[in-house]
mmCIF file of N, CA, C and O in Angstrom:
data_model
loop_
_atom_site.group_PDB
_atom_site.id
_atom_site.type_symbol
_atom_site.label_atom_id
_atom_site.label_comp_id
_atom_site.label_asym_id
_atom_site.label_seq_id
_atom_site.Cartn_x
_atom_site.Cartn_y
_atom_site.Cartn_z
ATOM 1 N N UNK A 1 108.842 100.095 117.388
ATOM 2 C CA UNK A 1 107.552 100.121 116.759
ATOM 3 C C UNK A 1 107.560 99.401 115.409
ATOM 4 O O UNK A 1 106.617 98.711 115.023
ATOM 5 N N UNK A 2 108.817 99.631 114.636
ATOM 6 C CA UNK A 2 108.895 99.064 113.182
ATOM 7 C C UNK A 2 108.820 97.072 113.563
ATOM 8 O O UNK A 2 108.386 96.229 112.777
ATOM 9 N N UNK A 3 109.256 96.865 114.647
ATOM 10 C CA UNK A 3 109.054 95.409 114.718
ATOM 11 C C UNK A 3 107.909 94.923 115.186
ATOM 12 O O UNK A 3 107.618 93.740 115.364
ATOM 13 N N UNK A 4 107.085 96.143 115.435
ATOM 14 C CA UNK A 4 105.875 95.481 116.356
ATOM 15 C C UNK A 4 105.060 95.340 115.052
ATOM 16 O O UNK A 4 104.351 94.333 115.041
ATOM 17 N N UNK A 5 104.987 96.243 113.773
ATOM 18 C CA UNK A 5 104.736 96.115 112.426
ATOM 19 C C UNK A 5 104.754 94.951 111.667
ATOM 20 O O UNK A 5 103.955 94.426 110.893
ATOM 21 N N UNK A 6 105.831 94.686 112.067
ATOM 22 C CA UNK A 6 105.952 93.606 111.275
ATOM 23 C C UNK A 6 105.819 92.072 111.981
ATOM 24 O O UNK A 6 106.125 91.079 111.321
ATOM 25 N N UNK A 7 105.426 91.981 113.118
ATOM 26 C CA UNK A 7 105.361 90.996 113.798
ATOM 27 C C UNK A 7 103.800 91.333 113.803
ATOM 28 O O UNK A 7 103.399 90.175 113.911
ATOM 29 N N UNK A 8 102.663 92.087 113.764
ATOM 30 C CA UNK A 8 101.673 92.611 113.544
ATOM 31 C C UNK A 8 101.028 91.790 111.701
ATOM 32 O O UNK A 8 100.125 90.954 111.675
ATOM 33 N N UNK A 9 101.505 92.124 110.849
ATOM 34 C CA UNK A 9 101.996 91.690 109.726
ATOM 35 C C UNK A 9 101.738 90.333 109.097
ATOM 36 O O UNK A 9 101.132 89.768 108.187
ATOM 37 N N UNK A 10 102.890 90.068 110.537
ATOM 38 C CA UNK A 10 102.871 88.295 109.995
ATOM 39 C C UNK A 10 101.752 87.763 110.582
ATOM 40 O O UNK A 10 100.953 87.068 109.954
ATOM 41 N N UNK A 11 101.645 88.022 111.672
ATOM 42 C CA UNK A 11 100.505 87.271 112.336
ATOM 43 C C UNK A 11 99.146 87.386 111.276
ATOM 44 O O UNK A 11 98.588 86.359 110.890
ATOM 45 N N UNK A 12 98.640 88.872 110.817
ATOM 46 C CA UNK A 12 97.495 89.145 110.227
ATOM 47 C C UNK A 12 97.589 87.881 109.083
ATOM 48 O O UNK A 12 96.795 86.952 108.935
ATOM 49 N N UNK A 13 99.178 88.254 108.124
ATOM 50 C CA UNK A 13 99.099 86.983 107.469
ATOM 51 C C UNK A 13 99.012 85.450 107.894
ATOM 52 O O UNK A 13 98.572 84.675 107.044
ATOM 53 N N UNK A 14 99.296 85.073 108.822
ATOM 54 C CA UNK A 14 99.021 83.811 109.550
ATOM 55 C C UNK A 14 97.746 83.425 109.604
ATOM 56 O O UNK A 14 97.463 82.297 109.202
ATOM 57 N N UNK A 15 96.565 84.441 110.199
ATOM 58 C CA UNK A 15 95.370 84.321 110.963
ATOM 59 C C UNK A 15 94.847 84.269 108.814
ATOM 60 O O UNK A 15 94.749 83.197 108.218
ATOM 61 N N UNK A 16 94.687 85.230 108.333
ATOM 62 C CA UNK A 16 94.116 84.658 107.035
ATOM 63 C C UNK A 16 94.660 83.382 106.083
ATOM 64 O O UNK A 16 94.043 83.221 105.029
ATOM 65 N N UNK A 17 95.518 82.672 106.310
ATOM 66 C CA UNK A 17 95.695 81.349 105.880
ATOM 67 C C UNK A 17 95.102 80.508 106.769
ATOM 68 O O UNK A 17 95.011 79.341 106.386
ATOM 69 N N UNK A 18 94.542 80.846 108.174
ATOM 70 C CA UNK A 18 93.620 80.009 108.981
ATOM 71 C C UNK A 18 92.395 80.025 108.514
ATOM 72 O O UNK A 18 91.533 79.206 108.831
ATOM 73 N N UNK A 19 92.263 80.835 107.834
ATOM 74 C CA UNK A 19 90.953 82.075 107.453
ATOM 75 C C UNK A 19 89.924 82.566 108.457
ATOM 76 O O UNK A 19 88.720 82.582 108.199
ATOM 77 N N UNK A 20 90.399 82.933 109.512
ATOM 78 C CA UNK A 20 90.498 83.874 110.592
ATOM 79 C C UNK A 20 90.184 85.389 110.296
ATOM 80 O O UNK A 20 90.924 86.281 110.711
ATOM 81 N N UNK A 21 89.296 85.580 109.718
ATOM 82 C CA UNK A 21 88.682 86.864 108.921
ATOM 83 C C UNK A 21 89.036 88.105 110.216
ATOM 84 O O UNK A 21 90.010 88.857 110.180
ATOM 85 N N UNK A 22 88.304 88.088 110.983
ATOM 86 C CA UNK A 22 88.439 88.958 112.921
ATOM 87 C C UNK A 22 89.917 88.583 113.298
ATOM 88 O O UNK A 22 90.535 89.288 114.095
ATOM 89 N N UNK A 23 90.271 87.884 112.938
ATOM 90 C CA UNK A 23 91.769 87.839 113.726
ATOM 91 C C UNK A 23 92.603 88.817 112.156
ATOM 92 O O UNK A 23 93.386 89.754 112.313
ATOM 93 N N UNK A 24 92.306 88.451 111.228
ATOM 94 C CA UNK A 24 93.456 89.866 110.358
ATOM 95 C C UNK A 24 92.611 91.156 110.827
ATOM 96 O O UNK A 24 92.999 91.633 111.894
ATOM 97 N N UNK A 25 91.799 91.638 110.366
ATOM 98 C CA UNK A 25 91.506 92.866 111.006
ATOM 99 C C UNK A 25 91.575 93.149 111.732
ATOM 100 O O UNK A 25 91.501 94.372 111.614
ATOM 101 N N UNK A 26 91.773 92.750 113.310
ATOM 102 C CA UNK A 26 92.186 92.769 114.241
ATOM 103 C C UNK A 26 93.765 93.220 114.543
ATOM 104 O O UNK A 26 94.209 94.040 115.346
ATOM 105 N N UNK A 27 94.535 92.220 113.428
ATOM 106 C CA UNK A 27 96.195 92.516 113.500
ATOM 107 C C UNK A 27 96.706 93.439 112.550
ATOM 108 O O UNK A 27 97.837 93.919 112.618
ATOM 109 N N UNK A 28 95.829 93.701 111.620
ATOM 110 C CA UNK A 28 95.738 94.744 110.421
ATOM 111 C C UNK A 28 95.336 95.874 111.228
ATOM 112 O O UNK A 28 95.786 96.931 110.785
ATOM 113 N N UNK A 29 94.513 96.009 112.452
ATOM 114 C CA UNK A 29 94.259 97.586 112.890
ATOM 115 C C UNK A 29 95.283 97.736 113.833
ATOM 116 O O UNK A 29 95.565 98.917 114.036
ATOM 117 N N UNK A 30 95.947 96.899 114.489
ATOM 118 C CA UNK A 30 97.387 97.289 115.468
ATOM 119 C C UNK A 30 98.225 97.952 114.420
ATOM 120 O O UNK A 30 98.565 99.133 114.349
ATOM 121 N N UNK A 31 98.542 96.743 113.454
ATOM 122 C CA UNK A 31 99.694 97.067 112.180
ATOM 123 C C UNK A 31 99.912 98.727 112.003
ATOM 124 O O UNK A 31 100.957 99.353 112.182
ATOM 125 N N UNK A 32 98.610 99.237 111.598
ATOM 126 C CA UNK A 32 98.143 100.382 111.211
ATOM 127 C C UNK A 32 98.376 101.187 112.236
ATOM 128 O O UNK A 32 99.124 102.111 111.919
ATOM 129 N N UNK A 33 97.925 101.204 113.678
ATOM 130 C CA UNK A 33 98.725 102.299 114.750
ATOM 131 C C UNK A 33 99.769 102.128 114.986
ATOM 132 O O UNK A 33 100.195 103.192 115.437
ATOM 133 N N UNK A 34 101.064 100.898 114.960
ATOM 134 C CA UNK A 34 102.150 100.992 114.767
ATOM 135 C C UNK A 34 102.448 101.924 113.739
ATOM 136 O O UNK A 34 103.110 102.939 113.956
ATOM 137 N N UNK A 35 102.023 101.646 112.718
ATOM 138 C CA UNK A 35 102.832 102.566 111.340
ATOM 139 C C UNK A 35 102.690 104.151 111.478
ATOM 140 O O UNK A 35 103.562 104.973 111.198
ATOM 141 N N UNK A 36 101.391 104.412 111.973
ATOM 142 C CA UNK A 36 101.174 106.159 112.530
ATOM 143 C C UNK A 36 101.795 106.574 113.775
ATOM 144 O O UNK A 36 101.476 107.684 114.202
ATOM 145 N N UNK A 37 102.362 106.098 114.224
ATOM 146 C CA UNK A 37 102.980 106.152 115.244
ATOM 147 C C UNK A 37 104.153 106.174 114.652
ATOM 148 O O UNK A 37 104.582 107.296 114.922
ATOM 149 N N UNK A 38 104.899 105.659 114.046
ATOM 150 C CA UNK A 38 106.169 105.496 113.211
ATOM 151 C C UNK A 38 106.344 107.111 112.413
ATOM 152 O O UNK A 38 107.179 108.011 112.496
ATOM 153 N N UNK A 39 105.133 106.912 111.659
ATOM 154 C CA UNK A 39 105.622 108.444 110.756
ATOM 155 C C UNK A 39 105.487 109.530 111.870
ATOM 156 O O UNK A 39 106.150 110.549 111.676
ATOM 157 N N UNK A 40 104.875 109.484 112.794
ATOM 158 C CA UNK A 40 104.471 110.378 113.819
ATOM 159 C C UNK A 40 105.835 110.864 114.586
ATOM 160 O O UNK A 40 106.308 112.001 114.596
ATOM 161 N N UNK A 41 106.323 109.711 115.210
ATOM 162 C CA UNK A 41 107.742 110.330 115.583
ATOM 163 C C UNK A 41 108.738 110.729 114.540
ATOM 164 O O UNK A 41 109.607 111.596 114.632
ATOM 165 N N UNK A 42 108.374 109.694 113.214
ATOM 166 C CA UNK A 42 109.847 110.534 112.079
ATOM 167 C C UNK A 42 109.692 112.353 111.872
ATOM 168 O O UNK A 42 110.488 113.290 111.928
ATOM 169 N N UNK A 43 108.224 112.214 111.612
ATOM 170 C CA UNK A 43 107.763 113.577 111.923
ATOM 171 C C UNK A 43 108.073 114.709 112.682
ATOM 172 O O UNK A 43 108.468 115.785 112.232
ATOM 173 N N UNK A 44 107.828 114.346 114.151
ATOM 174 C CA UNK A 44 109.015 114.930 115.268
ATOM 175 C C UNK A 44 110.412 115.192 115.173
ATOM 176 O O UNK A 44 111.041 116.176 115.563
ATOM 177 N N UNK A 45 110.818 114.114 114.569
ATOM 178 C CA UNK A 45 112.070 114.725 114.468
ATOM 179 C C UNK A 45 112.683 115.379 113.803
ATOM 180 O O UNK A 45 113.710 115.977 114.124
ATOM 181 N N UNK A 46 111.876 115.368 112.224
ATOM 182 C CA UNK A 46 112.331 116.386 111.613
ATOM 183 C C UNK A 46 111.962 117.404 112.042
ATOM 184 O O UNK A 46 112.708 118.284 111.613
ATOM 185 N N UNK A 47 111.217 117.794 112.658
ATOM 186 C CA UNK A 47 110.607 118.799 112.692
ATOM 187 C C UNK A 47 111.918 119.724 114.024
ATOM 188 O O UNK A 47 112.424 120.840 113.907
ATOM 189 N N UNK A 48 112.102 118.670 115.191
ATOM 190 C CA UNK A 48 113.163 119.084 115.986
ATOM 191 C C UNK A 48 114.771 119.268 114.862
ATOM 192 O O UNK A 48 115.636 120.062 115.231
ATOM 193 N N UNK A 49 114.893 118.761 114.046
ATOM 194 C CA UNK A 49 116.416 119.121 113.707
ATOM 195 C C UNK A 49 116.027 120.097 112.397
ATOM 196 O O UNK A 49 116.957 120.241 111.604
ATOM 197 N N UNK A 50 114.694 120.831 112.043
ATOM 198 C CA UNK A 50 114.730 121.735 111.348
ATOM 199 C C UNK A 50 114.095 121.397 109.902
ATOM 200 O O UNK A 50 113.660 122.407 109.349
ATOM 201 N N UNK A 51 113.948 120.231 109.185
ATOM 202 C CA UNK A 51 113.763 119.463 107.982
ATOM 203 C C UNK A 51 111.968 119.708 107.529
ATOM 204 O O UNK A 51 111.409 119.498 106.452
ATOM 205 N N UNK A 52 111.469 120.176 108.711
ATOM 206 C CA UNK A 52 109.865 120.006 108.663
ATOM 207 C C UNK A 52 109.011 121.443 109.295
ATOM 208 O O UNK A 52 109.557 121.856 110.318
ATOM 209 N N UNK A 53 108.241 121.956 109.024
ATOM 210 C CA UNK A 53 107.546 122.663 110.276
ATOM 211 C C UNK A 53 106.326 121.636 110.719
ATOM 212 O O UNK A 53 105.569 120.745 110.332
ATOM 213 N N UNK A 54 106.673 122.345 111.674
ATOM 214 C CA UNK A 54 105.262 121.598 112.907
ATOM 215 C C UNK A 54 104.124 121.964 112.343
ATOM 216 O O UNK A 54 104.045 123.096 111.866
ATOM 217 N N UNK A 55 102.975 121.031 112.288
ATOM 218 C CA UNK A 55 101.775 121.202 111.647
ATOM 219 C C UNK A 55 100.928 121.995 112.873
ATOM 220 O O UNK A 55 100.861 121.847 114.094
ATOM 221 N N UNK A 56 100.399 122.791 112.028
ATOM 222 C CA UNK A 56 98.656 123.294 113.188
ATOM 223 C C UNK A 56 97.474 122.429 113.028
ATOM 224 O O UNK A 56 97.069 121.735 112.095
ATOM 225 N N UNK A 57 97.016 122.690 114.282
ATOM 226 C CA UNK A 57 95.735 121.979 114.150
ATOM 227 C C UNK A 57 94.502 122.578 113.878
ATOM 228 O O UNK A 57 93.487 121.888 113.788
#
């Protein structure tokens, strides 16, 4: 996931030196569910080896 971030990233930066306004927001809103997804499982795991409690909803 951390590479899909950053390959997410570059592109957004790519598409705004085109000035491709819809193409960064576009790679800026993947970027962004990569990264929640990222803390989401670090999350899990602390939470499995003890470091965290599990949140309620």
């Amino acid at each position: 996931m951390a590479i899909v971030v950053s390959a997410d990233t570059f592109g957004a930066h790519l598409r705004f030196q085109n000035g491709d306004v819809e193409g960064v927001r576009s790679a800026l809103g993947r970027a962004e569910v990569s990264v929640i997804e990222v803390q989401q499982s670090m999350h899990d795991l602390r939470v499995a080896i003890g470091d965290a409690e599990e949140e309620e909803e």
